[in-house]
mmCIF file of C-alpha atoms in Angstrom:
data_model
loop_
_atom_site.group_PDB
_atom_site.id
_atom_site.type_symbol
_atom_site.label_atom_id
_atom_site.label_comp_id
_atom_site.label_asym_id
_atom_site.label_seq_id
_atom_site.Cartn_x
_atom_site.Cartn_y
_atom_site.Cartn_z
ATOM 1 C CA MET A 10 2.217 -17.462 15.947
ATOM 2 C CA GLU A 11 -0.130 -17.331 13.083
ATOM 3 C CA ASP A 12 -0.395 -14.191 10.863
ATOM 4 C CA SER A 13 -3.848 -13.276 11.887
ATOM 5 C CA THR A 14 -2.909 -13.745 15.676
ATOM 6 C CA LEU A 15 0.156 -11.418 14.995
ATOM 7 C CA ILE A 16 -2.048 -8.912 13.135
ATOM 8 C CA GLN A 17 -4.621 -8.654 16.007
ATOM 9 C CA ALA A 18 -1.810 -8.196 18.533
ATOM 10 C CA CYS A 19 -0.272 -5.561 16.378
ATOM 11 C CA LYS A 20 -3.677 -3.814 16.108
ATOM 12 C CA ASN A 21 -3.496 -3.615 19.943
ATOM 13 C CA ASN A 22 -0.101 -1.942 19.659
ATOM 14 C CA SER A 23 1.841 -4.872 21.203
ATOM 15 C CA LEU A 24 5.535 -4.067 21.138
ATOM 16 C CA ARG A 25 6.324 -7.681 21.266
ATOM 17 C CA ALA A 26 4.104 -8.703 18.414
ATOM 18 C CA GLN A 27 5.589 -5.764 16.236
ATOM 19 C CA MET A 28 9.135 -6.908 16.900
ATOM 20 C CA GLN A 29 8.117 -10.347 15.934
ATOM 21 C CA VAL A 30 6.593 -9.262 12.641
ATOM 22 C CA TYR A 31 9.929 -7.167 12.077
ATOM 23 C CA GLN A 32 12.130 -10.095 12.652
ATOM 24 C CA LEU A 33 10.030 -12.413 10.478
ATOM 25 C CA HIS A 34 9.901 -10.065 7.453
ATOM 26 C CA LYS A 35 12.897 -7.769 7.742
ATOM 27 C CA ASP A 36 15.270 -9.535 5.554
ATOM 28 C CA MET A 37 12.597 -9.965 2.813
ATOM 29 C CA MET A 38 11.829 -6.410 3.030
ATOM 30 C CA TYR A 39 15.551 -5.465 3.159
ATOM 31 C CA ASN A 40 16.149 -7.506 -0.211
ATOM 32 C CA ALA A 41 13.113 -6.046 -1.965
ATOM 33 C CA SER A 42 14.120 -2.472 -1.146
ATOM 34 C CA TYR A 43 17.815 -3.082 -1.900
ATOM 35 C CA ARG A 44 17.117 -4.304 -5.376
ATOM 36 C CA ILE A 45 15.153 -1.184 -6.123
ATOM 37 C CA LEU A 46 17.539 1.562 -4.214
ATOM 38 C CA GLY A 47 21.078 -0.112 -4.851
ATOM 39 C CA ASP A 48 22.224 1.217 -1.500
ATOM 40 C CA SER A 49 22.450 -0.733 1.746
ATOM 41 C CA GLU A 50 21.999 2.179 4.179
ATOM 42 C CA ASP A 51 19.103 3.829 2.099
ATOM 43 C CA ALA A 52 17.452 0.338 1.926
ATOM 44 C CA GLN A 53 17.867 -0.226 5.626
ATOM 45 C CA ASP A 54 16.175 3.116 6.446
ATOM 46 C CA THR A 55 13.618 2.608 3.992
ATOM 47 C CA VAL A 56 12.628 -0.906 5.708
ATOM 48 C CA HIS A 57 12.237 0.949 9.008
ATOM 49 C CA ASP A 58 10.046 3.548 7.410
ATOM 50 C CA ALA A 59 7.929 0.795 5.715
ATOM 51 C CA PHE A 60 7.424 -1.044 9.147
ATOM 52 C CA ILE A 61 6.415 2.249 11.002
ATOM 53 C CA LYS A 62 4.063 2.822 8.143
ATOM 54 C CA ALA A 63 2.668 -0.601 8.242
ATOM 55 C CA PHE A 64 2.234 -0.663 12.056
ATOM 56 C CA LYS A 65 0.225 2.690 11.893
ATOM 57 C CA ALA A 66 -1.891 1.327 9.274
ATOM 58 C CA ILE A 67 -2.531 -2.203 10.570
ATOM 59 C CA VAL A 68 -5.687 -1.261 12.177
ATOM 60 C CA ASN A 69 -7.355 -0.984 9.048
ATOM 61 C CA VAL A 70 -6.476 -4.400 7.495
ATOM 62 C CA ASP A 71 -8.326 -7.691 7.745
ATOM 63 C CA ASP A 72 -6.842 -9.998 9.964
ATOM 64 C CA ASN A 73 -6.595 -12.929 7.280
ATOM 65 C CA LEU A 74 -4.390 -10.587 5.167
ATOM 66 C CA ASN A 75 -1.138 -12.172 3.738
ATOM 67 C CA LEU A 76 1.079 -10.169 5.996
ATOM 68 C CA GLY A 77 4.247 -10.757 4.051
ATOM 69 C CA ALA A 78 2.636 -9.769 0.746
ATOM 70 C CA TRP A 79 1.293 -6.622 2.264
ATOM 71 C CA LEU A 80 4.432 -5.575 4.015
ATOM 72 C CA ARG A 81 6.365 -6.286 0.643
ATOM 73 C CA ARG A 82 4.052 -3.885 -1.023
ATOM 74 C CA ILE A 83 4.433 -1.277 1.480
ATOM 75 C CA VAL A 84 8.421 -1.531 1.440
ATOM 76 C CA VAL A 85 8.332 -1.315 -2.543
ATOM 77 C CA ASN A 86 6.188 1.727 -2.546
ATOM 78 C CA CYS A 87 8.410 3.220 0.153
ATOM 79 C CA SER A 88 11.475 2.579 -1.940
ATOM 80 C CA LEU A 89 9.788 4.198 -4.835
ATOM 81 C CA ASP A 90 8.766 7.170 -2.870
ATOM 82 C CA PHE A 91 12.429 7.324 -1.647
ATOM 83 C CA LEU A 92 13.551 7.467 -5.548
ATOM 84 C CA LYS A 93 10.894 10.131 -6.244
ATOM 85 C CA LYS A 94 11.896 12.187 -3.066
ATOM 86 C CA HIS A 95 15.636 12.328 -3.987
ATOM 87 C CA LYS A 96 14.716 13.067 -7.694
ATOM 88 C CA ARG A 97 16.241 9.755 -9.181
ATOM 89 C CA ILE A 98 13.411 9.226 -11.687
ATOM 90 C CA VAL A 99 13.323 12.731 -13.439
ATOM 91 C CA ARG A 100 15.178 12.002 -16.595
ATOM 92 C CA TRP A 101 13.518 8.836 -17.625
ATOM 93 C CA ASP A 102 11.016 10.465 -19.964
ATOM 94 C CA VAL A 103 13.667 11.866 -22.266
ATOM 95 C CA SER A 104 14.373 8.389 -23.791
ATOM 96 C CA ILE A 105 13.749 7.529 -27.192
ATOM 97 C CA ASP A 106 10.900 5.114 -28.054
ATOM 98 C CA LEU A 107 11.728 1.675 -29.290
ATOM 99 C CA GLU A 108 9.808 0.070 -31.987
ATOM 100 C CA ASP A 109 6.788 -1.750 -30.913
ATOM 101 C CA GLU A 110 7.815 -5.286 -30.746
ATOM 102 C CA ASP A 111 6.220 -8.763 -29.561
ATOM 103 C CA GLU A 112 6.557 -8.814 -25.756
ATOM 104 C CA THR A 113 6.856 -12.635 -25.762
ATOM 105 C CA GLU A 114 10.301 -13.597 -25.352
ATOM 106 C CA ALA A 115 11.883 -16.390 -27.231
ATOM 107 C CA MET A 116 12.020 -19.568 -25.221
ATOM 108 C CA GLU A 117 15.832 -19.922 -25.333
ATOM 109 C CA ASP A 118 16.996 -22.817 -23.503
ATOM 110 C CA ILE A 119 19.316 -21.322 -20.799
ATOM 111 C CA THR A 120 20.955 -22.759 -17.657
ATOM 112 C CA LEU A 121 21.394 -20.112 -14.975
ATOM 113 C CA LYS A 122 22.470 -19.872 -11.310
ATOM 114 C CA ALA A 123 20.477 -17.369 -9.073
ATOM 115 C CA GLU A 124 23.636 -15.885 -7.952
ATOM 116 C CA VAL A 125 24.855 -15.132 -11.296
ATOM 117 C CA VAL A 126 21.485 -13.507 -12.199
ATOM 118 C CA LYS A 127 21.518 -11.575 -9.190
ATOM 119 C CA ARG A 128 25.019 -9.939 -9.816
ATOM 120 C CA ALA A 129 24.064 -9.341 -13.187
ATOM 121 C CA ILE A 130 20.676 -7.515 -12.142
ATOM 122 C CA ASN A 131 22.796 -5.423 -9.714
ATOM 123 C CA ARG A 132 25.190 -4.487 -12.485
ATOM 124 C CA LEU A 133 22.401 -2.806 -14.648
ATOM 125 C CA ASN A 134 21.957 0.769 -14.811
ATOM 126 C CA GLU A 135 19.389 2.029 -12.177
ATOM 127 C CA ARG A 136 16.541 2.392 -14.686
ATOM 128 C CA SER A 137 16.770 -1.061 -16.080
ATOM 129 C CA ARG A 138 17.288 -2.397 -12.597
ATOM 130 C CA ILE A 139 14.236 -0.815 -11.148
ATOM 131 C CA THR A 140 12.171 -1.464 -14.157
ATOM 132 C CA LEU A 141 13.046 -5.139 -14.175
ATOM 133 C CA VAL A 142 12.729 -5.858 -10.463
ATOM 134 C CA LEU A 143 9.387 -4.288 -10.339
ATOM 135 C CA TYR A 144 8.165 -6.322 -13.350
ATOM 136 C CA LEU A 145 9.661 -9.690 -12.863
ATOM 137 C CA ILE A 146 10.286 -9.996 -9.252
ATOM 138 C CA GLU A 147 7.449 -7.753 -7.462
ATOM 139 C CA ASP A 148 4.802 -8.365 -10.165
ATOM 140 C CA TYR A 149 3.934 -4.901 -11.019
ATOM 141 C CA THR A 150 2.244 -4.263 -14.145
ATOM 142 C CA HIS A 151 3.876 -1.841 -16.621
ATOM 143 C CA LYS A 152 0.845 0.348 -15.824
ATOM 144 C CA GLU A 153 1.503 0.267 -12.121
ATOM 145 C CA ILE A 154 4.962 1.119 -12.518
ATOM 146 C CA ALA A 155 4.177 4.071 -14.595
ATOM 147 C CA GLN A 156 1.659 5.163 -12.039
ATOM 148 C CA GLN A 157 4.077 4.659 -9.131
ATOM 149 C CA LEU A 158 6.964 6.645 -10.820
ATOM 150 C CA GLY A 159 4.958 9.293 -12.559
ATOM 151 C CA LEU A 160 5.938 8.170 -15.815
ATOM 152 C CA LYS A 161 4.179 7.108 -19.317
ATOM 153 C CA GLU A 162 3.400 3.612 -19.604
ATOM 154 C CA SER A 163 5.246 3.487 -23.084
ATOM 155 C CA THR A 164 8.408 4.800 -21.390
ATOM 156 C CA VAL A 165 8.349 2.197 -18.706
ATOM 157 C CA ARG A 166 7.596 -0.478 -21.401
ATOM 158 C CA ASN A 167 10.569 0.661 -23.473
ATOM 159 C CA GLN A 168 12.805 0.804 -20.323
ATOM 160 C CA TYR A 169 11.780 -2.840 -19.568
ATOM 161 C CA ARG A 170 12.848 -3.986 -23.077
ATOM 162 C CA ARG A 171 16.225 -2.064 -22.921
ATOM 163 C CA GLY A 172 16.693 -3.544 -19.546
ATOM 164 C CA LYS A 173 15.859 -7.202 -20.486
ATOM 165 C CA MET A 174 18.294 -6.822 -23.450
ATOM 166 C CA GLN A 175 20.864 -5.510 -21.247
ATOM 167 C CA LEU A 176 20.524 -8.263 -18.645
ATOM 168 C CA GLN A 177 20.691 -10.802 -21.522
ATOM 169 C CA ARG A 178 23.912 -9.356 -22.743
ATOM 170 C CA GLU A 179 25.282 -9.471 -19.182
ATOM 171 C CA LEU A 180 24.424 -13.079 -18.822
ATOM 172 C CA ASN A 181 25.736 -13.801 -22.398
ATOM 173 C CA ILE A 182 22.504 -14.953 -23.583
ATOM 174 C CA ILE A 183 22.624 -12.657 -26.456
ATOM 175 C CA HIS A 184 25.699 -10.602 -27.760
ATOM 176 C CA MET B 28 13.293 -22.061 -20.034
ATOM 177 C CA SER B 29 13.018 -18.123 -20.750
ATOM 178 C CA LEU B 30 15.150 -15.545 -18.572
ATOM 179 C CA GLU B 31 11.773 -13.990 -17.516
ATOM 180 C CA LYS B 32 10.454 -17.251 -16.447
ATOM 181 C CA TYR B 33 13.661 -18.266 -14.748
ATOM 182 C CA ILE B 34 13.635 -14.912 -12.665
ATOM 183 C CA ARG B 35 10.061 -15.320 -11.799
ATOM 184 C CA GLN B 36 10.405 -18.907 -10.650
ATOM 185 C CA ASN B 37 13.550 -18.280 -8.708
ATOM 186 C CA ARG B 38 13.000 -14.955 -7.113
ATOM 187 C CA SER B 39 13.200 -16.155 -3.537
ATOM 188 C CA LYS B 40 16.699 -17.395 -4.364
ATOM 189 C CA LEU B 41 17.690 -13.983 -5.091
ATOM 190 C CA ASP B 42 16.987 -12.728 -1.548
ATOM 191 C CA ASP B 43 20.511 -13.331 0.134
ATOM 192 C CA LYS B 44 21.080 -10.077 1.991
ATOM 193 C CA ARG B 45 20.501 -9.848 5.831
ATOM 194 C CA MET B 46 19.679 -6.667 8.012
ATOM 195 C CA PRO B 47 22.512 -5.973 10.210
ATOM 196 C CA ASP B 48 21.652 -6.912 13.683
ATOM 197 C CA TYR B 49 22.401 -3.303 15.057
ATOM 198 C CA ARG B 50 19.954 -1.993 13.156
ATOM 199 C CA ASP B 51 17.315 -4.194 15.088
ATOM 200 C CA HIS B 52 17.944 -2.170 18.214
ATOM 201 C CA GLU B 53 17.657 1.154 16.317
ATOM 202 C CA PHE B 54 14.317 -0.009 14.913
ATOM 203 C CA GLU B 55 13.113 -1.223 18.336
ATOM 204 C CA ALA B 56 14.077 2.214 19.775
ATOM 205 C CA ARG B 57 12.206 4.090 16.953
ATOM 206 C CA LEU B 58 9.182 1.988 17.363
ATOM 207 C CA LYS B 59 9.085 2.636 21.009
ATOM 208 C CA SER B 60 9.547 6.519 20.428
ATOM 209 C CA GLU B 61 7.016 6.727 17.641
ATOM 210 C CA LEU B 62 4.181 4.134 18.505
ATOM 211 C CA HIS B 63 4.549 3.712 22.235
ATOM 212 C CA HIS B 64 4.970 6.968 23.873
ATOM 213 C CA SER B 65 2.338 9.323 24.973
ATOM 214 C CA ALA B 66 2.715 11.455 21.884
ATOM 215 C CA GLN B 67 1.960 8.443 19.580
ATOM 216 C CA PRO B 68 -1.085 8.641 17.390
ATOM 217 C CA ILE B 69 -2.889 5.511 18.618
ATOM 218 C CA GLN B 70 -2.853 6.746 22.209
ATOM 219 C CA ARG B 71 -3.361 10.305 21.379
ATOM 220 C CA LYS B 72 -6.452 9.479 19.412
ATOM 221 C CA ARG B 73 -7.934 7.420 22.610
ATOM 222 C CA LEU B 74 -7.053 10.437 24.820
ATOM 223 C CA TRP B 75 -8.919 12.538 22.404
ATOM 224 C CA ALA B 76 -11.836 10.329 22.371
ATOM 225 C CA LEU B 77 -11.903 10.092 26.135
ATOM 226 C CA SER B 78 -11.717 13.839 26.470
ATOM 227 C CA ILE B 79 -14.529 14.299 23.917
ATOM 228 C CA ALA B 80 -16.408 11.485 25.914
ATOM 229 C CA ALA B 81 -15.712 13.359 29.229
ATOM 230 C CA THR B 82 -16.829 16.787 27.773
ATOM 231 C CA ILE B 83 -19.867 15.486 26.716
ATOM 232 C CA VAL B 84 -20.746 14.014 30.057
ATOM 233 C CA ALA B 85 -19.783 17.088 31.913
ATOM 234 C CA ILE B 86 -22.136 19.040 29.632
ATOM 235 C CA VAL B 87 -25.040 16.763 30.143
ATOM 236 C CA ALA B 88 -24.324 16.774 33.985
ATOM 237 C CA VAL B 89 -24.322 20.417 34.250
ATOM 238 C CA GLY B 90 -27.216 20.819 31.886
ATOM 239 C CA ALA B 91 -25.212 23.294 29.778
ATOM 240 C CA VAL B 92 -26.995 24.659 26.904
ATOM 241 C CA PHE B 93 -27.228 22.655 23.486
ATOM 242 C CA THR B 94 -25.874 25.581 21.580
ATOM 243 C CA ILE B 95 -22.370 25.581 23.217
ATOM 244 C CA ASP B 96 -21.874 21.801 22.542
ATOM 245 C CA ARG B 97 -23.050 22.291 18.892
ATOM 246 C CA MET B 98 -20.689 25.292 18.096
ATOM 247 C CA GLU B 99 -17.738 23.116 19.482
ATOM 248 C CA GLU B 100 -18.768 20.111 17.253
ATOM 249 C CA ILE B 101 -18.910 22.446 14.298
ATOM 250 C CA GLU B 102 -15.595 24.097 15.147
ATOM 251 C CA ARG B 103 -14.004 20.605 15.537
ATOM 252 C CA ARG B 104 -15.848 19.306 12.409
ATOM 253 C CA ASP B 105 -14.264 22.191 10.476
ATOM 254 C CA GLN B 106 -10.776 21.274 11.779
ATOM 255 C CA LEU B 107 -11.261 17.700 10.620
ATOM 256 C CA VAL B 108 -12.275 18.759 7.106
ATOM 257 C CA VAL B 109 -9.061 20.870 6.730
ATOM 258 C CA ALA B 110 -7.025 18.006 7.953
ATOM 259 C CA LEU B 111 -8.444 15.775 5.255
ATOM 260 C CA GLY B 112 -7.214 18.074 2.764
ATOM 261 C CA GLU B 113 -4.956 17.083 -0.297
ATOM 262 C CA ASP B 114 -2.221 19.489 1.000
ATOM 263 C CA GLN B 115 -2.047 17.365 4.305
ATOM 264 C CA THR B 116 0.413 14.775 5.027
ATOM 265 C CA ASN B 117 -0.897 11.211 4.585
ATOM 266 C CA SER B 118 -0.307 10.717 8.443
ATOM 267 C CA THR B 119 -2.392 13.740 9.242
ATOM 268 C CA ARG B 120 -5.289 12.694 7.151
ATOM 269 C CA LEU B 121 -5.088 9.160 8.736
ATOM 270 C CA GLU B 122 -5.401 10.544 12.058
ATOM 271 C CA ALA B 123 -8.374 12.694 11.020
ATOM 272 C CA ILE B 124 -9.963 9.674 9.498
ATOM 273 C CA TYR B 125 -9.424 7.824 12.708
ATOM 274 C CA GLU B 126 -10.977 10.431 15.002
ATOM 275 C CA ILE B 127 -13.952 10.991 12.633
ATOM 276 C CA GLU B 128 -14.557 7.171 12.653
ATOM 277 C CA ASP B 129 -14.598 7.248 16.671
ATOM 278 C CA LEU B 130 -16.930 10.204 16.629
ATOM 279 C CA SER B 131 -19.411 8.713 14.125
ATOM 280 C CA ARG B 132 -20.176 5.865 16.505
ATOM 281 C CA ARG B 133 -21.991 8.500 18.596
ATOM 282 C CA GLN B 134 -22.834 11.208 16.138
ATOM 283 C CA LYS B 135 -25.068 11.383 12.823
ATOM 284 C CA GLU B 136 -22.797 11.594 9.308
ATOM 285 C CA ASP B 137 -21.799 15.206 8.448
ATOM 286 C CA GLU B 138 -22.262 16.077 4.848
ATOM 287 C CA GLN B 139 -19.040 18.151 5.037
ATOM 288 C CA ILE B 140 -17.071 15.240 6.288
ATOM 289 C CA LEU B 141 -18.639 12.818 3.796
ATOM 290 C CA ALA B 142 -17.954 15.041 0.976
ATOM 291 C CA ALA B 143 -14.079 15.294 2.007
ATOM 292 C CA PHE B 144 -14.256 11.450 2.332
ATOM 293 C CA PHE B 145 -15.769 10.977 -1.071
ATOM 294 C CA LYS B 146 -13.136 13.302 -2.389
ATOM 295 C CA ILE B 147 -10.268 11.122 -0.886
ATOM 296 C CA LEU B 148 -11.793 8.032 -2.305
ATOM 297 C CA LYS B 149 -11.832 9.429 -5.798
ATOM 298 C CA ASP B 150 -8.543 11.440 -5.946
ATOM 299 C CA ASP B 151 -6.347 10.321 -3.242
ATOM 300 C CA SER B 152 -3.345 7.994 -4.354
ATOM 301 C CA ASP B 153 -2.472 6.934 -0.798
ATOM 302 C CA SER B 154 -4.041 3.403 -0.300
ATOM 303 C CA ASN B 155 -3.988 3.596 3.593
ATOM 304 C CA SER B 156 -5.986 6.878 3.549
ATOM 305 C CA LYS B 157 -8.651 5.325 1.280
ATOM 306 C CA ILE B 158 -8.735 2.123 3.220
ATOM 307 C CA ALA B 159 -9.285 4.045 6.429
ATOM 308 C CA VAL B 160 -12.081 6.111 4.665
ATOM 309 C CA ILE B 161 -13.996 3.006 3.425
ATOM 310 C CA ASP B 162 -13.931 1.605 7.110
ATOM 311 C CA ALA B 163 -15.311 5.305 8.333
ATOM 312 C CA LEU B 164 -17.951 5.154 5.696
ATOM 313 C CA MET B 165 -19.138 1.721 6.514
ATOM 314 C CA ALA B 166 -20.445 3.076 9.712
ATOM 315 C CA PHE B 167 -23.381 4.757 7.569
ATOM 316 C CA PRO B 168 -24.777 1.741 5.482
ATOM 317 C CA GLU B 169 -28.171 3.242 5.188
ATOM 318 C CA ASN B 170 -26.761 6.444 3.625
ATOM 319 C CA GLU B 171 -27.479 6.387 -0.134
ATOM 320 C CA ALA B 172 -24.765 8.550 -1.129
ATOM 321 C CA VAL B 173 -22.367 6.587 0.935
ATOM 322 C CA ARG B 174 -23.533 3.384 -0.870
ATOM 323 C CA GLU B 175 -23.201 4.981 -4.384
ATOM 324 C CA ASN B 176 -19.731 6.406 -3.724
ATOM 325 C CA ILE B 177 -18.480 2.810 -2.750
ATOM 326 C CA ILE B 178 -19.802 1.264 -5.861
ATOM 327 C CA GLU B 179 -18.318 4.240 -7.874
ATOM 328 C CA ALA B 180 -14.866 3.629 -6.180
ATOM 329 C CA LEU B 181 -15.234 -0.122 -7.079
ATOM 330 C CA ALA B 182 -15.690 0.626 -10.836
ATOM 331 C CA THR B 183 -12.504 2.868 -10.904
ATOM 332 C CA GLU B 184 -9.993 1.621 -8.117
ATOM 333 C CA LYS B 185 -6.916 -0.170 -9.527
ATOM 334 C CA GLU B 186 -4.860 -0.788 -6.251
ATOM 335 C CA PRO B 187 -5.672 -4.278 -5.239
ATOM 336 C CA LEU B 188 -5.553 -3.581 -1.322
ATOM 337 C CA VAL B 189 -8.284 -0.983 -1.706
ATOM 338 C CA GLN B 190 -10.060 -3.091 -4.298
ATOM 339 C CA LEU B 191 -10.259 -6.057 -1.677
ATOM 340 C CA LYS B 192 -11.638 -3.652 0.780
ATOM 341 C CA LEU B 193 -14.306 -2.339 -1.628
ATOM 342 C CA ILE B 194 -15.314 -5.698 -2.534
ATOM 343 C CA LYS B 195 -15.593 -6.708 1.033
ATOM 344 C CA SER B 196 -17.784 -3.547 1.508
ATOM 345 C CA VAL B 197 -20.208 -4.218 -1.163
ATOM 346 C CA THR B 198 -20.361 -7.705 0.227
ATOM 347 C CA ILE B 199 -21.642 -6.435 3.544
ATOM 348 C CA LEU B 200 -23.802 -3.855 1.985
ATOM 349 C CA ARG B 201 -25.499 -6.660 -0.105
ATOM 350 C CA GLU B 202 -25.198 -4.095 -3.059
ATOM 351 C CA ARG B 203 -26.313 -5.742 -6.267
ATOM 352 C CA ARG B 204 -25.612 -2.421 -8.183
ATOM 353 C CA ALA B 205 -21.998 -3.561 -7.875
ATOM 354 C CA GLU B 206 -22.279 -6.592 -10.011
ATOM 355 C CA GLU B 207 -21.276 -4.697 -13.407
ATOM 356 C CA SER B 208 -18.009 -3.490 -11.552
ATOM 357 C CA LEU B 209 -17.213 -6.960 -10.118
ATOM 358 C CA GLN B 210 -17.531 -8.467 -13.513
ATOM 359 C CA GLU B 211 -15.283 -5.985 -15.086
ATOM 360 C CA ILE B 212 -12.732 -6.538 -12.189
ATOM 361 C CA ILE B 213 -12.842 -10.464 -13.166
ATOM 362 C CA ASN B 214 -12.391 -9.577 -16.825
ATOM 363 C CA ASP B 215 -9.567 -7.280 -16.389
ATOM 364 C CA THR B 216 -6.492 -9.171 -17.205
ATOM 365 C CA GLU B 217 -4.325 -6.976 -14.868
ATOM 366 C CA THR B 218 -6.504 -7.634 -11.805
ATOM 367 C CA LEU B 219 -4.589 -9.786 -9.146
ATOM 368 C CA PRO B 220 -5.653 -13.331 -8.793
ATOM 369 C CA VAL B 221 -6.520 -12.760 -4.985
ATOM 370 C CA VAL B 222 -8.784 -9.830 -5.989
ATOM 371 C CA LYS B 223 -10.607 -11.806 -8.746
ATOM 372 C CA GLU B 224 -11.252 -14.524 -6.312
ATOM 373 C CA ASN B 225 -12.880 -12.173 -4.015
ATOM 374 C CA ALA B 226 -14.667 -10.330 -6.780
ATOM 375 C CA HIS B 227 -15.916 -13.978 -7.794
ATOM 376 C CA ALA B 228 -17.071 -14.983 -4.321
ATOM 377 C CA THR B 229 -19.162 -11.602 -4.025
ATOM 378 C CA LEU B 230 -20.820 -11.811 -7.293
ATOM 379 C CA ALA B 231 -21.905 -15.284 -6.698
ATOM 380 C CA MET B 232 -23.260 -14.290 -3.305
ATOM 381 C CA LEU B 233 -25.103 -11.245 -4.977
ATOM 382 C CA ASN B 234 -26.468 -13.458 -7.421
ATOM 383 C CA ASN B 235 -27.836 -16.000 -4.984
ATOM 384 C CA LYS B 236 -29.428 -13.389 -2.865
#
């Protein structure tokens, strides 16, 4: 069934269509939430919350909407809400600003494997992991991350730079 | 290849976790409980709309005086304006917006409700509420305040889904005063490509008008 047909059926509150959407997108949403929350149970609960929120709001979306992208945005926002609700963001602002530096990364010639990168991301501290995941994987801008987390944009930029350096160290790209 | 580029190009390969099957059953039970029982919002909204329709028919049938009807409308209007307030949960606000949208098909726009809608459009951070408000406002395409507030929102909104909704709205309204804001959206380096494409299309349509 096409996305537009599924969306239309969900607008009519069809349980069958809603479960089909759930089956199609649950793993993608689980991975997105897990990368942010770092906890399986919390991520699974958040995915359920996100689907319920989505099905309640779906009456307002266009039938031609990219359903996967829309659901992904919702689960990321729900995951960030979870972090805020459990006060896991509160101490970010005390970080010391790094010197402003060029954003562009040197084009180092690296050979990597996805599994290795995934493990390295999961080893990062929470601040670095969240910032890197939102910026590199979920395509949020620094400004959007700052707005979502209630932080200053400069704090997010600095945290991103730290996170990237930490990840490069984990992957032995820099020492 | 840089590390950033590698991650961006291989993000789908990072998805290897699967939701456990037992959570599917839990979700289906929750879905039935929250969206498919009589207490669920969509059905409640329909019941409420039906009860209002039945009330209106009954009043007309017995020739009840206009003032009673009007007082009930004002009382309900006041309840809905409260339900749109900042201190309410997103779901409460959404239900109120949906109810107003239903009622607006039969009634003339109410200034207090419009003011509450405009406030949500300007201040509220919840995208779902904003999108629902835009839908409700589009029931009054001839209202100048509605048109102006949609144009103003387009100039300031940064959330992509809401931006898309606003672009669609100015397209329907054929509102040439939105051209400057559309151009700014196109020029903004942080605007998502899909939003830019829609802004381009609407701008072209308005220019050919």
